[in-house]
Amino acid sequence: MNFRERTETNEQQAVGQGDAVSQVDTTEKLSETEEPRTSLFALCGLGIATVAMVGWICALGWLAWRLADWLLF
C-alpha cells in the first residue's frame, strides 16, 4: 500500500464517520439534572486538610530555618 492509497483510505473513513455522526437524532431533550448541593461535611474536610497542609509547610520551614541556623553559626 503506498502513501496515496493510505491517504484515500483515511479520507474515506473520515467521510464514513461524518455520515454516522450526522445521522444521530438530536431532537430529544436532555433530562433536567439537579444542581449539585454543597456538603457541609466535604467543606469541613477541605478546611481540615487546608489547615493540616499549612501546618506541615510551616513545620518544614521552621525545620529548614533551624538547620540553616545550625549549619551557618
Short mmCIF file of C-alpha atoms in Angstrom, two decimals:
data_model
loop_
_atom_site.label_atom_id
_atom_site.label_comp_id
_atom_site.label_asym_id
_atom_site.label_seq_id
_atom_site.Cartn_x
_atom_site.Cartn_y
_atom_site.Cartn_z
CA MET A 1 0.00 0.00 0.00
CA ASN A 2 1.54 3.30 -0.98
CA PHE A 3 1.12 6.73 0.56
CA ARG A 4 -1.61 7.85 -1.89
CA GLU A 5 -3.74 4.77 -1.16
CA ARG A 6 -3.39 5.33 2.59
CA THR A 7 -4.48 8.95 2.22
CA GLU A 8 -7.54 7.97 0.19
CA THR A 9 -8.42 5.28 2.74
CA ASN A 10 -8.19 7.77 5.62
CA GLU A 11 -10.36 10.26 3.72
CA GLN A 12 -12.96 7.56 3.04
CA GLN A 13 -13.01 6.63 6.73
CA ALA A 14 -13.45 10.28 7.71
CA VAL A 15 -16.38 10.66 5.30
CA GLY A 16 -17.95 7.49 6.68
CA GLN A 17 -17.59 8.68 10.25
CA GLY A 18 -19.11 12.05 9.37
CA ASP A 19 -22.15 10.30 7.89
CA ALA A 20 -22.65 8.23 11.02
CA VAL A 21 -22.46 11.27 13.26
CA SER A 22 -24.82 13.32 11.12
CA GLN A 23 -27.50 10.62 11.31
CA VAL A 24 -27.81 10.93 15.08
CA ASP A 25 -31.22 12.27 16.10
CA THR A 26 -30.62 15.35 18.22
CA THR A 27 -34.25 16.37 18.74
CA GLU A 28 -34.51 14.55 22.07
CA LYS A 29 -34.44 16.82 25.07
CA LEU A 30 -31.93 16.07 27.77
CA SER A 31 -33.41 15.40 31.17
CA GLU A 32 -33.10 18.23 33.64
CA THR A 33 -30.40 17.49 36.19
CA GLU A 34 -30.34 18.74 39.73
CA GLU A 35 -27.70 21.25 40.64
CA PRO A 36 -25.04 19.81 42.91
CA ARG A 37 -25.53 20.57 46.57
CA THR A 38 -22.72 21.72 48.80
CA SER A 39 -21.96 19.24 51.51
CA LEU A 40 -21.01 20.68 54.89
CA PHE A 41 -19.05 17.52 55.61
CA ALA A 42 -16.98 17.99 52.44
CA LEU A 43 -16.32 21.65 53.25
CA CYS A 44 -15.18 20.76 56.77
CA GLY A 45 -12.91 18.06 55.38
CA LEU A 46 -11.35 20.50 52.94
CA GLY A 47 -10.88 23.04 55.73
CA ILE A 48 -9.13 20.50 57.94
CA ALA A 49 -6.93 19.40 55.03
CA THR A 50 -6.01 23.04 54.35
CA VAL A 51 -5.07 23.67 57.97
CA ALA A 52 -3.00 20.47 58.05
CA MET A 53 -1.22 21.41 54.82
CA VAL A 54 -0.40 24.92 56.04
CA GLY A 55 0.82 23.47 59.33
CA TRP A 56 3.05 20.97 57.52
CA ILE A 57 4.52 23.72 55.34
CA CYS A 58 5.20 25.88 58.40
CA ALA A 59 6.83 22.96 60.20
CA LEU A 60 9.10 22.28 57.22
CA GLY A 61 10.00 25.95 57.02
CA TRP A 62 10.79 26.06 60.73
CA LEU A 63 12.98 22.95 60.46
CA ALA A 64 14.79 24.40 57.43
CA TRP A 65 15.36 27.64 59.35
CA ARG A 66 16.76 25.78 62.36
CA LEU A 67 19.00 23.62 60.14
CA ALA A 68 20.34 26.66 58.28
CA ASP A 69 20.94 28.44 61.61
CA TRP A 70 22.80 25.41 62.98
CA LEU A 71 24.93 25.00 59.82
CA LEU A 72 25.87 28.68 59.45
CA PHE A 73 26.61 29.55 63.08
#
